mmCIF file of C-alpha atoms in Angstrom:
data_model
loop_
_atom_site.group_PDB
_atom_site.id
_atom_site.type_symbol
_atom_site.label_atom_id
_atom_site.label_comp_id
_atom_site.label_asym_id
_atom_site.label_seq_id
_atom_site.Cartn_x
_atom_site.Cartn_y
_atom_site.Cartn_z
ATOM 1 C CA PRO A 120 260.009 63.676 147.346
ATOM 2 C CA SER A 121 256.994 64.850 145.355
ATOM 3 C CA ALA A 122 253.438 65.993 145.799
ATOM 4 C CA CYS A 123 252.336 62.342 145.537
ATOM 5 C CA GLY A 124 249.201 62.861 143.530
ATOM 6 C CA ASP A 125 248.032 66.038 145.313
ATOM 7 C CA GLY A 126 248.736 68.265 142.351
ATOM 8 C CA GLY A 127 245.004 68.883 142.235
ATOM 9 C CA ALA A 128 245.504 71.150 145.256
ATOM 10 C CA ARG A 129 246.670 73.840 142.845
ATOM 11 C CA HIS A 130 243.199 73.890 141.327
ATOM 12 C CA GLY A 131 241.224 73.355 144.528
ATOM 13 C CA GLY A 132 241.477 76.918 145.841
ATOM 14 C CA VAL A 133 245.227 77.707 145.710
ATOM 15 C CA ARG A 134 246.061 80.646 143.455
ATOM 16 C CA GLU A 135 249.478 81.432 141.980
ATOM 17 C CA SER A 136 250.864 78.210 143.441
ATOM 18 C CA ALA A 137 254.474 77.194 142.994
ATOM 19 C CA GLU A 138 256.137 73.846 143.680
ATOM 20 C CA GLU A 139 259.867 73.659 144.206
ATOM 21 C CA ASP A 140 262.556 71.872 146.170
ATOM 22 C CA ASP A 141 264.000 74.042 148.893
ATOM 23 C CA VAL A 142 266.160 73.651 151.971
ATOM 24 C CA GLN A 143 264.416 73.706 155.335
ATOM 25 C CA VAL A 144 266.480 74.777 158.323
ATOM 26 C CA PHE A 145 265.369 73.513 161.737
ATOM 27 C CA ASN A 146 265.935 75.045 165.174
ATOM 28 C CA ASP A 147 268.972 72.876 165.899
ATOM 29 C CA GLY A 148 270.678 74.122 162.752
ATOM 30 C CA SER A 149 270.118 70.975 160.712
ATOM 31 C CA SER A 150 268.684 71.315 157.231
ATOM 32 C CA ARG A 151 267.013 69.054 154.746
ATOM 33 C CA GLU A 152 265.896 69.545 151.159
ATOM 34 C CA LEU A 153 262.123 69.228 151.015
ATOM 35 C CA VAL A 154 259.323 70.056 148.610
ATOM 36 C CA ASN A 155 257.392 73.198 149.476
ATOM 37 C CA LEU A 156 254.204 74.551 147.942
ATOM 38 C CA THR A 157 253.605 78.291 148.116
ATOM 39 C CA GLY A 158 250.631 80.300 146.970
ATOM 40 C CA THR A 159 247.478 82.056 148.104
ATOM 41 C CA ILE A 160 244.046 80.771 149.039
ATOM 42 C CA PRO A 161 240.848 82.835 148.594
ATOM 43 C CA VAL A 162 239.179 83.432 151.953
ATOM 44 C CA ARG A 163 235.700 84.936 152.247
ATOM 45 C CA TYR A 164 235.452 87.183 155.323
ATOM 46 C CA ARG A 165 232.584 89.585 156.073
ATOM 47 C CA GLY A 166 231.473 89.762 152.446
ATOM 48 C CA ASN A 167 234.957 90.356 151.002
ATOM 49 C CA THR A 168 237.453 87.935 149.483
ATOM 50 C CA TYR A 169 241.081 88.064 150.654
ATOM 51 C CA ASN A 170 244.073 86.183 149.245
ATOM 52 C CA ILE A 171 245.894 84.607 152.189
ATOM 53 C CA PRO A 172 249.489 83.511 151.417
ATOM 54 C CA ILE A 173 250.465 80.074 152.733
ATOM 55 C CA CYS A 174 253.409 77.684 152.472
ATOM 56 C CA LEU A 175 253.193 73.885 152.792
ATOM 57 C CA TRP A 176 256.330 71.819 153.501
ATOM 58 C CA LEU A 177 256.100 68.149 152.496
ATOM 59 C CA LEU A 178 258.282 65.865 154.609
ATOM 60 C CA ASP A 179 259.987 62.890 153.011
ATOM 61 C CA THR A 180 257.460 60.712 154.911
ATOM 62 C CA TYR A 181 254.535 62.400 153.132
ATOM 63 C CA PRO A 182 251.760 61.351 152.492
ATOM 64 C CA TYR A 183 251.911 59.133 155.581
ATOM 65 C CA ASN A 184 252.622 62.184 157.755
ATOM 66 C CA PRO A 185 250.978 65.598 157.406
ATOM 67 C CA PRO A 186 252.715 68.589 155.850
ATOM 68 C CA ILE A 187 254.071 71.476 157.918
ATOM 69 C CA CYS A 188 251.857 74.470 157.153
ATOM 70 C CA PHE A 189 252.661 78.166 157.580
ATOM 71 C CA VAL A 190 250.959 81.463 156.913
ATOM 72 C CA LYS A 191 253.472 83.678 155.044
ATOM 73 C CA PRO A 192 252.482 87.306 155.516
ATOM 74 C CA THR A 193 253.902 89.980 153.241
ATOM 75 C CA SER A 194 255.444 93.186 154.499
ATOM 76 C CA SER A 195 251.995 94.806 154.543
ATOM 77 C CA MET A 196 250.484 92.107 156.760
ATOM 78 C CA THR A 197 250.721 91.044 160.395
ATOM 79 C CA ILE A 198 250.023 87.574 161.757
ATOM 80 C CA LYS A 199 246.961 87.339 163.947
ATOM 81 C CA THR A 200 247.667 84.674 166.549
ATOM 82 C CA GLY A 201 244.807 82.444 167.595
ATOM 83 C CA LYS A 202 243.832 78.873 168.234
ATOM 84 C CA HIS A 203 244.815 77.847 164.692
ATOM 85 C CA VAL A 204 247.911 80.032 164.053
ATOM 86 C CA ASP A 205 250.816 80.874 166.389
ATOM 87 C CA ALA A 206 253.002 83.956 166.333
ATOM 88 C CA ASN A 207 255.407 82.316 163.879
ATOM 89 C CA GLY A 208 252.610 81.685 161.391
ATOM 90 C CA LYS A 209 252.511 77.928 161.897
ATOM 91 C CA ILE A 210 249.067 76.454 161.304
ATOM 92 C CA TYR A 211 247.435 73.971 163.692
ATOM 93 C CA LEU A 212 244.245 72.186 162.620
ATOM 94 C CA PRO A 213 242.346 69.095 163.792
ATOM 95 C CA TYR A 214 242.636 67.799 160.233
ATOM 96 C CA LEU A 215 246.449 67.833 160.563
ATOM 97 C CA HIS A 216 246.218 66.209 163.966
ATOM 98 C CA ASP A 217 243.993 63.412 162.618
ATOM 99 C CA TRP A 218 245.927 63.017 159.354
ATOM 100 C CA LYS A 219 245.676 59.469 158.015
ATOM 101 C CA HIS A 220 246.721 58.169 154.599
ATOM 102 C CA PRO A 221 245.000 57.678 152.166
ATOM 103 C CA ARG A 222 241.914 59.386 153.570
ATOM 104 C CA SER A 223 243.687 62.725 154.057
ATOM 105 C CA GLU A 224 244.931 64.825 151.162
ATOM 106 C CA LEU A 225 246.165 68.351 150.416
ATOM 107 C CA LEU A 226 243.076 69.397 148.472
ATOM 108 C CA GLU A 227 240.775 68.733 151.409
ATOM 109 C CA LEU A 228 243.279 70.352 153.792
ATOM 110 C CA ILE A 229 243.263 73.573 151.741
ATOM 111 C CA GLN A 230 239.461 73.603 151.606
ATOM 112 C CA ILE A 231 239.339 73.279 155.402
ATOM 113 C CA MET A 232 241.825 76.166 155.696
ATOM 114 C CA ILE A 233 239.557 78.314 153.526
ATOM 115 C CA VAL A 234 236.577 77.582 155.779
ATOM 116 C CA ILE A 235 238.415 78.080 159.092
ATOM 117 C CA PHE A 236 240.265 81.222 157.971
ATOM 118 C CA GLY A 237 236.921 82.582 156.776
ATOM 119 C CA GLU A 238 235.770 82.472 160.405
ATOM 120 C CA GLU A 239 239.051 83.705 161.891
ATOM 121 C CA PRO A 240 241.511 85.329 159.448
ATOM 122 C CA PRO A 241 245.149 84.467 160.222
ATOM 123 C CA VAL A 242 246.519 87.859 159.075
ATOM 124 C CA PHE A 243 245.427 91.476 159.040
ATOM 125 C CA SER A 244 246.746 94.582 157.369
ATOM 126 C CA ARG A 245 249.293 96.712 159.142
ATOM 127 C CA PRO A 246 248.337 100.247 160.153
ATOM 128 C CA THR A 247 249.477 103.006 157.814
ATOM 129 C CA VAL A 248 251.986 104.173 160.425
ATOM 130 C CA SER A 249 253.244 101.187 162.291
ATOM 131 C CA ALA A 250 255.724 101.201 165.127
ATOM 132 C CA SER A 251 258.736 98.945 164.838
ATOM 133 C CA TYR A 252 258.439 95.769 166.847
ATOM 134 C CA PRO A 253 261.391 93.942 168.342
ATOM 135 C CA PRO A 254 262.183 90.536 166.905
ATOM 136 C CA TYR A 255 259.885 87.905 168.301
ATOM 137 C CA THR A 256 261.338 84.659 169.517
ATOM 138 C CA ALA A 257 259.681 81.520 168.127
ATOM 139 C CA THR A 258 257.607 79.699 170.698
ATOM 140 C CA GLY A 259 255.813 76.413 170.848
ATOM 141 C CA PRO A 260 252.487 75.726 169.164
ATOM 142 C CA PRO A 261 249.357 77.131 170.765
ATOM 143 C CA ASN A 262 247.476 73.871 170.628
ATOM 144 C CA THR A 263 249.233 70.637 171.448
ATOM 145 C CA SER A 264 246.080 68.679 170.699
ATOM 146 C CA TYR A 265 246.452 69.641 167.018
ATOM 147 C CA MET A 266 249.997 68.313 166.700
ATOM 148 C CA PRO A 267 249.972 65.784 163.843
ATOM 149 C CA GLY A 268 249.626 62.279 165.167
ATOM 150 C CA MET A 269 252.232 59.701 164.123
ATOM 151 C CA PRO A 270 252.096 55.897 164.089
ATOM 152 C CA SER A 271 253.360 54.082 167.141
ATOM 153 C CA GLY A 272 257.107 53.808 167.136
ATOM 154 C CA ILE A 273 257.620 56.604 164.579
ATOM 155 C CA SER A 274 258.861 59.995 165.701
ATOM 156 C CA ALA A 275 256.971 63.155 164.812
ATOM 157 C CA TYR A 276 259.632 64.038 162.224
ATOM 158 C CA PRO A 277 262.036 61.911 160.191
ATOM 159 C CA SER A 278 265.464 60.956 161.472
ATOM 160 C CA GLY A 279 267.594 64.019 161.994
ATOM 161 C CA TYR A 280 264.591 66.381 162.185
ATOM 162 C CA PRO A 281 264.090 68.415 165.347
ATOM 163 C CA PRO A 282 260.527 68.368 166.704
ATOM 164 C CA ASN A 283 259.868 72.054 165.988
ATOM 165 C CA PRO A 284 261.061 73.700 162.754
ATOM 166 C CA SER A 285 262.059 77.301 162.623
ATOM 167 C CA ALA A 286 259.478 80.001 162.131
ATOM 168 C CA TYR A 287 260.096 80.520 158.400
ATOM 169 C CA PRO A 288 262.247 77.657 157.082
ATOM 170 C CA GLY A 289 263.679 79.137 153.961
ATOM 171 C CA CYS A 290 260.307 79.400 152.222
ATOM 172 C CA PRO A 291 260.354 82.317 149.782
ATOM 173 C CA TYR A 292 257.620 84.890 149.974
ATOM 174 C CA PRO A 293 255.089 84.893 147.147
ATOM 175 C CA PRO A 294 255.609 87.631 144.558
ATOM 176 C CA ALA A 295 254.382 91.026 145.599
ATOM 177 C CA GLY A 296 252.508 91.471 142.317
ATOM 178 C CA PRO A 297 249.310 89.602 143.265
ATOM 179 C CA TYR A 298 248.755 91.766 146.349
ATOM 180 C CA PRO A 299 247.405 95.282 145.766
ATOM 181 C CA ALA A 300 249.251 98.212 147.201
ATOM 182 C CA THR A 301 246.171 99.285 149.130
ATOM 183 C CA THR A 302 246.634 96.996 152.090
ATOM 184 C CA SER A 303 243.862 98.548 154.112
ATOM 185 C CA SER A 304 241.199 97.020 151.840
ATOM 186 C CA GLN A 305 242.982 93.841 150.665
ATOM 187 C CA TYR A 306 243.230 92.175 154.099
ATOM 188 C CA PRO A 307 240.933 92.353 157.105
ATOM 189 C CA SER A 308 241.810 94.904 159.728
ATOM 190 C CA GLN A 309 242.783 93.739 163.181
ATOM 191 C CA PRO A 310 239.624 93.345 165.281
ATOM 192 C CA PRO A 311 239.694 94.919 168.736
ATOM 193 C CA VAL A 312 239.573 91.561 170.510
ATOM 194 C CA THR A 313 242.105 89.689 172.540
ATOM 195 C CA THR A 314 243.369 86.565 170.754
ATOM 196 C CA VAL A 315 244.400 83.440 172.534
ATOM 197 C CA GLY A 316 247.949 82.340 171.825
ATOM 198 C CA PRO A 317 251.273 81.453 173.410
ATOM 199 C CA SER A 318 252.600 83.881 175.995
ATOM 200 C CA ARG A 319 255.839 85.755 175.611
ATOM 201 C CA ASP A 320 257.670 83.471 178.013
ATOM 202 C CA GLY A 321 256.940 80.414 175.837
ATOM 203 C CA THR A 322 254.338 78.824 178.146
ATOM 204 C CA ILE A 323 250.836 77.836 177.087
ATOM 205 C CA SER A 324 248.066 79.355 179.155
ATOM 206 C CA GLU A 325 245.032 77.476 180.419
ATOM 207 C CA ASP A 326 242.817 79.560 178.132
ATOM 208 C CA THR A 327 244.819 78.372 175.137
ATOM 209 C CA ILE A 328 244.515 74.733 176.166
ATOM 210 C CA ARG A 329 240.814 75.153 176.877
ATOM 211 C CA ALA A 330 240.226 76.891 173.533
ATOM 212 C CA SER A 331 242.136 74.207 171.647
ATOM 213 C CA LEU A 332 240.211 71.420 173.357
ATOM 214 C CA ILE A 333 236.887 73.158 172.701
ATOM 215 C CA SER A 334 237.850 73.649 169.058
ATOM 216 C CA ALA A 335 238.885 70.019 168.625
ATOM 217 C CA VAL A 336 235.739 68.714 170.296
ATOM 218 C CA SER A 337 233.561 71.129 168.302
ATOM 219 C CA ASP A 338 235.115 70.008 165.026
ATOM 220 C CA LYS A 339 234.628 66.350 165.870
ATOM 221 C CA LEU A 340 231.049 66.996 166.978
ATOM 222 C CA ARG A 341 230.340 68.881 163.764
ATOM 223 C CA TRP A 342 231.683 66.019 161.658
ATOM 224 C CA ARG A 343 229.796 63.454 163.738
ATOM 225 C CA MET A 344 226.589 65.507 163.553
ATOM 226 C CA LYS A 345 226.990 65.854 159.786
ATOM 227 C CA GLU A 346 227.426 62.086 159.418
ATOM 228 C CA GLU A 347 224.372 61.437 161.604
ATOM 229 C CA MET A 348 222.280 63.980 159.694
ATOM 230 C CA ASP A 349 223.360 62.536 156.338
ATOM 231 C CA GLY A 350 222.472 59.045 157.522
ATOM 232 C CA ALA A 351 219.133 60.217 158.908
ATOM 233 C CA GLN A 352 218.374 62.076 155.664
ATOM 234 C CA ALA A 353 219.175 58.952 153.631
ATOM 235 C CA GLU A 354 216.871 56.880 155.856
ATOM 236 C CA LEU A 355 214.165 59.553 155.554
ATOM 237 C CA ASN A 356 214.425 59.506 151.759
ATOM 238 C CA ALA A 357 214.185 55.707 151.765
ATOM 239 C CA LEU A 358 211.139 55.871 154.054
ATOM 240 C CA LYS A 359 209.503 58.455 151.773
ATOM 241 C CA ARG A 360 210.022 56.196 148.756
ATOM 242 C CA THR A 361 208.587 53.277 150.730
ATOM 243 C CA GLU A 362 205.609 55.431 151.736
ATOM 244 C CA GLU A 363 204.948 56.348 148.099
ATOM 245 C CA ASP A 364 205.128 52.674 147.090
ATOM 246 C CA LEU A 365 202.734 51.752 149.900
ATOM 247 C CA LYS A 366 200.287 54.475 148.849
ATOM 248 C CA LYS A 367 200.332 53.232 145.257
ATOM 249 C CA GLY A 368 199.827 49.648 146.453
ATOM 250 C CA HIS A 369 196.971 50.768 148.731
ATOM 251 C CA GLN A 370 195.278 52.524 145.823
ATOM 252 C CA LYS A 371 195.605 49.417 143.647
ATOM 253 C CA LEU A 372 194.163 47.252 146.428
ATOM 254 C CA GLU A 373 191.196 49.608 146.810
ATOM 255 C CA GLU A 374 190.542 49.426 143.070
ATOM 256 C CA MET A 375 190.733 45.615 143.174
ATOM 257 C CA VAL A 376 188.345 45.463 146.162
ATOM 258 C CA THR A 377 185.874 47.778 144.386
ATOM 259 C CA ARG A 378 186.022 45.670 141.240
ATOM 260 C CA LEU A 379 185.539 42.458 143.247
ATOM 261 C CA ASP A 380 182.528 43.967 145.040
ATOM 262 C CA GLN A 381 180.972 44.806 141.683
ATOM 263 C CA GLU A 382 181.619 41.291 140.383
ATOM 264 C CA VAL A 383 180.168 39.742 143.553
ATOM 265 C CA ALA A 384 177.031 41.886 143.176
ATOM 266 C CA GLU A 385 176.728 40.821 139.534
ATOM 267 C CA VAL A 386 177.167 37.137 140.461
ATOM 268 C CA ASP A 387 174.534 37.416 143.212
ATOM 269 C CA LYS A 388 172.133 38.978 140.722
ATOM 270 C CA ASN A 389 172.737 36.169 138.220
ATOM 271 C CA ILE A 390 172.266 33.564 140.952
ATOM 272 C CA GLU A 391 168.870 35.034 141.852
ATOM 273 C CA LEU A 392 167.873 35.074 138.187
ATOM 274 C CA LEU A 393 168.950 31.455 137.712
ATOM 275 C CA LYS A 394 167.043 30.410 140.814
ATOM 276 C CA LYS A 395 163.871 31.959 139.396
ATOM 277 C CA LYS A 396 164.395 30.255 136.028
ATOM 278 C CA ASP A 397 165.076 26.960 137.773
ATOM 279 C CA GLU A 398 161.858 27.280 139.729
ATOM 280 C CA GLU A 399 159.943 28.047 136.526
ATOM 281 C CA LEU A 400 161.464 25.055 134.737
ATOM 282 C CA SER A 401 160.802 22.766 137.687
ATOM 283 C CA SER A 402 157.184 23.909 137.809
ATOM 284 C CA ALA A 403 156.734 23.424 134.052
ATOM 285 C CA LEU A 404 158.379 19.986 134.195
ATOM 286 C CA GLU A 405 156.166 18.905 137.062
ATOM 287 C CA LYS A 406 153.107 20.125 135.189
ATOM 288 C CA MET A 407 154.129 18.254 132.042
ATOM 289 C CA GLU A 408 154.800 15.065 133.997
ATOM 290 C CA ASN A 409 151.342 15.247 135.499
ATOM 291 C CA GLN A 410 149.744 15.703 132.050
ATOM 292 C CA SER A 411 151.990 13.295 130.096
ATOM 293 C CA GLU A 412 149.533 10.397 130.245
ATOM 294 C CA ASN A 413 146.723 12.386 128.618
ATOM 295 C CA ASN A 414 148.850 14.261 126.034
ATOM 296 C CA ASP A 415 149.249 13.202 122.395
ATOM 297 C CA ILE A 416 152.890 13.192 121.285
ATOM 298 C CA ASP A 417 151.970 15.108 118.165
ATOM 299 C CA GLU A 418 150.276 17.807 120.179
ATOM 300 C CA VAL A 419 153.117 18.361 122.622
ATOM 301 C CA ILE A 420 155.169 20.372 120.152
ATOM 302 C CA ILE A 421 153.183 23.230 118.660
ATOM 303 C CA PRO A 422 155.079 25.463 116.175
ATOM 304 C CA THR A 423 154.529 29.199 116.423
ATOM 305 C CA ALA A 424 153.592 29.627 112.730
ATOM 306 C CA PRO A 425 151.903 27.481 110.057
ATOM 307 C CA LEU A 426 155.012 27.572 107.876
ATOM 308 C CA TYR A 427 157.093 26.181 110.715
ATOM 309 C CA LYS A 428 154.463 23.473 111.262
ATOM 310 C CA GLN A 429 154.691 22.510 107.562
ATOM 311 C CA ILE A 430 158.490 22.328 107.775
ATOM 312 C CA LEU A 431 158.234 20.165 110.899
ATOM 313 C CA ASN A 432 155.784 17.736 109.239
ATOM 314 C CA LEU A 433 157.909 17.518 106.057
ATOM 315 C CA TYR A 434 161.028 16.836 108.115
ATOM 316 C CA ALA A 435 159.283 14.144 110.157
ATOM 317 C CA GLU A 436 157.850 12.452 107.038
ATOM 318 C CA GLU A 437 161.228 12.570 105.246
ATOM 319 C CA ASN A 438 162.933 10.927 108.232
ATOM 320 C CA ALA A 439 160.214 8.281 108.364
ATOM 321 C CA ILE A 440 160.902 7.399 104.711
ATOM 322 C CA GLU A 441 164.637 7.231 105.565
ATOM 323 C CA ASP A 442 163.896 4.758 108.355
ATOM 324 C CA THR A 443 161.625 2.706 106.057
ATOM 325 C CA ILE A 444 164.354 2.358 103.430
ATOM 326 C CA PHE A 445 166.777 1.285 106.181
ATOM 327 C CA TYR A 446 164.491 -1.474 107.434
ATOM 328 C CA LEU A 447 163.762 -2.655 103.855
ATOM 329 C CA GLY A 448 167.498 -3.110 103.459
ATOM 330 C CA GLU A 449 167.585 -5.133 106.679
ATOM 331 C CA ALA A 450 164.701 -7.303 105.423
ATOM 332 C CA LEU A 451 166.518 -7.942 102.135
ATOM 333 C CA ARG A 452 169.691 -8.872 103.992
ATOM 334 C CA ARG A 453 167.835 -11.372 106.150
ATOM 335 C CA GLY A 454 165.961 -12.845 103.194
ATOM 336 C CA VAL A 455 162.524 -11.730 104.292
ATOM 337 C CA ILE A 456 161.861 -10.086 100.900
ATOM 338 C CA ASP A 457 163.431 -10.641 97.549
ATOM 339 C CA LEU A 458 165.353 -8.150 95.482
ATOM 340 C CA ASP A 459 162.521 -7.203 93.139
ATOM 341 C CA VAL A 460 160.231 -6.234 95.981
ATOM 342 C CA PHE A 461 163.051 -4.271 97.640
ATOM 343 C CA LEU A 462 163.848 -2.319 94.486
ATOM 344 C CA LYS A 463 160.211 -1.565 93.774
ATOM 345 C CA HIS A 464 159.514 -0.093 97.212
ATOM 346 C CA VAL A 465 162.841 1.733 97.409
ATOM 347 C CA ARG A 466 162.153 3.379 94.033
ATOM 348 C CA LEU A 467 158.753 4.601 95.193
ATOM 349 C CA LEU A 468 160.014 5.777 98.582
ATOM 350 C CA SER A 469 163.013 7.546 97.045
ATOM 351 C CA ARG A 470 160.780 9.483 94.646
ATOM 352 C CA LYS A 471 158.572 10.498 97.571
ATOM 353 C CA GLN A 472 161.616 11.455 99.661
ATOM 354 C CA PHE A 473 162.977 13.623 96.853
ATOM 355 C CA GLN A 474 159.697 15.516 96.579
ATOM 356 C CA LEU A 475 159.561 16.026 100.360
ATOM 357 C CA ARG A 476 163.132 17.346 100.458
ATOM 358 C CA ALA A 477 162.495 19.740 97.585
ATOM 359 C CA LEU A 478 159.340 21.076 99.238
ATOM 360 C CA MET A 479 161.067 21.363 102.639
ATOM 361 C CA GLN A 480 164.010 23.216 101.072
ATOM 362 C CA LYS A 481 161.606 25.705 99.510
ATOM 363 C CA ALA A 482 159.733 26.184 102.809
ATOM 364 C CA ARG A 483 162.960 26.737 104.773
ATOM 365 C CA LYS A 484 164.104 29.300 102.226
ATOM 366 C CA THR A 485 160.781 31.123 102.581
ATOM 367 C CA ALA A 486 161.148 31.072 106.400
ATOM 368 C CA GLY A 487 164.699 32.432 106.141
ATOM 369 C CA LEU A 488 166.319 29.271 107.491
ATOM 370 C CA SER A 489 169.570 27.715 106.306
ATOM 371 C CA ASP A 490 169.711 24.764 103.917
ATOM 372 C CA LEU A 491 169.930 21.270 105.378
ATOM 373 C CA TYR A 492 171.414 19.597 102.292
#
């Protein structure tokens, strides 16, 4: 057996860890060679950090079944029994009870130990003068609800394993070097409170069962509440982003509406102006129609300056000569006039046309107009 990919547990809070194959002896005298991990975990308690020694036994069914976890106190420490640790140092946690591969792993287990032991330390320092205690007989776990769950049809331990291992199954103590000699400051002192644990006669009291059930329910409620809060926070963040997008869209719509209002006002103004111009043109047209019978065609168009009038007359005369030459050509084609007559008149008209064009070109240049030819 091996750590099965949980070697990262050595760097996830375990200090001075050691991995080795060792023989575990069970209560019925049977033994089996298993992998055990020993080391210390840093626990923060009342502003101080304490190194709590632990030992993890990996069964040959690991990682499908949880490890067997113990607190391994040194000679200067005493186990503090409670809802998570019995008098033998065995650790009971909801995480072990709900162990499920591949979701569960050693790294997360150790982190949970650090948190729980920070609330209730599993060991405390011995008094300077301590009375000798008689050997304590191993008893059952304080919390049956934390016993690791196994798949249907599979026993709690592999074939040949008794259901309850011995208190300290051959797991060596960590070296004494990492623990300072001043035990009074290295580990929390025993608080003057009564801890809940197994009684001396091996029975489990109602208070122990009640405390274990409350602890299990509290842990599950905390996890469920955390999941709900995380989900609600994610929804809140999504709603905030949606709100920001809606605000930006609302601002853009307001700008578009303002711009459209301005364009509509401009269009209305232009419509009114065009209506006035249309009325003026209609009135002028009606007036001209009424006076058309009495008006001379040459007097209808009156240039604004004498130079423009001269240009207009030159242009009209030049076009008249152009039309005359055209109709002379038609008369020649039809045989109305002969060639000599045609050439004579065309020569005279062309000379006149040339003079008109030259004079008109000069007048347009004086008026600042562009050239026609």
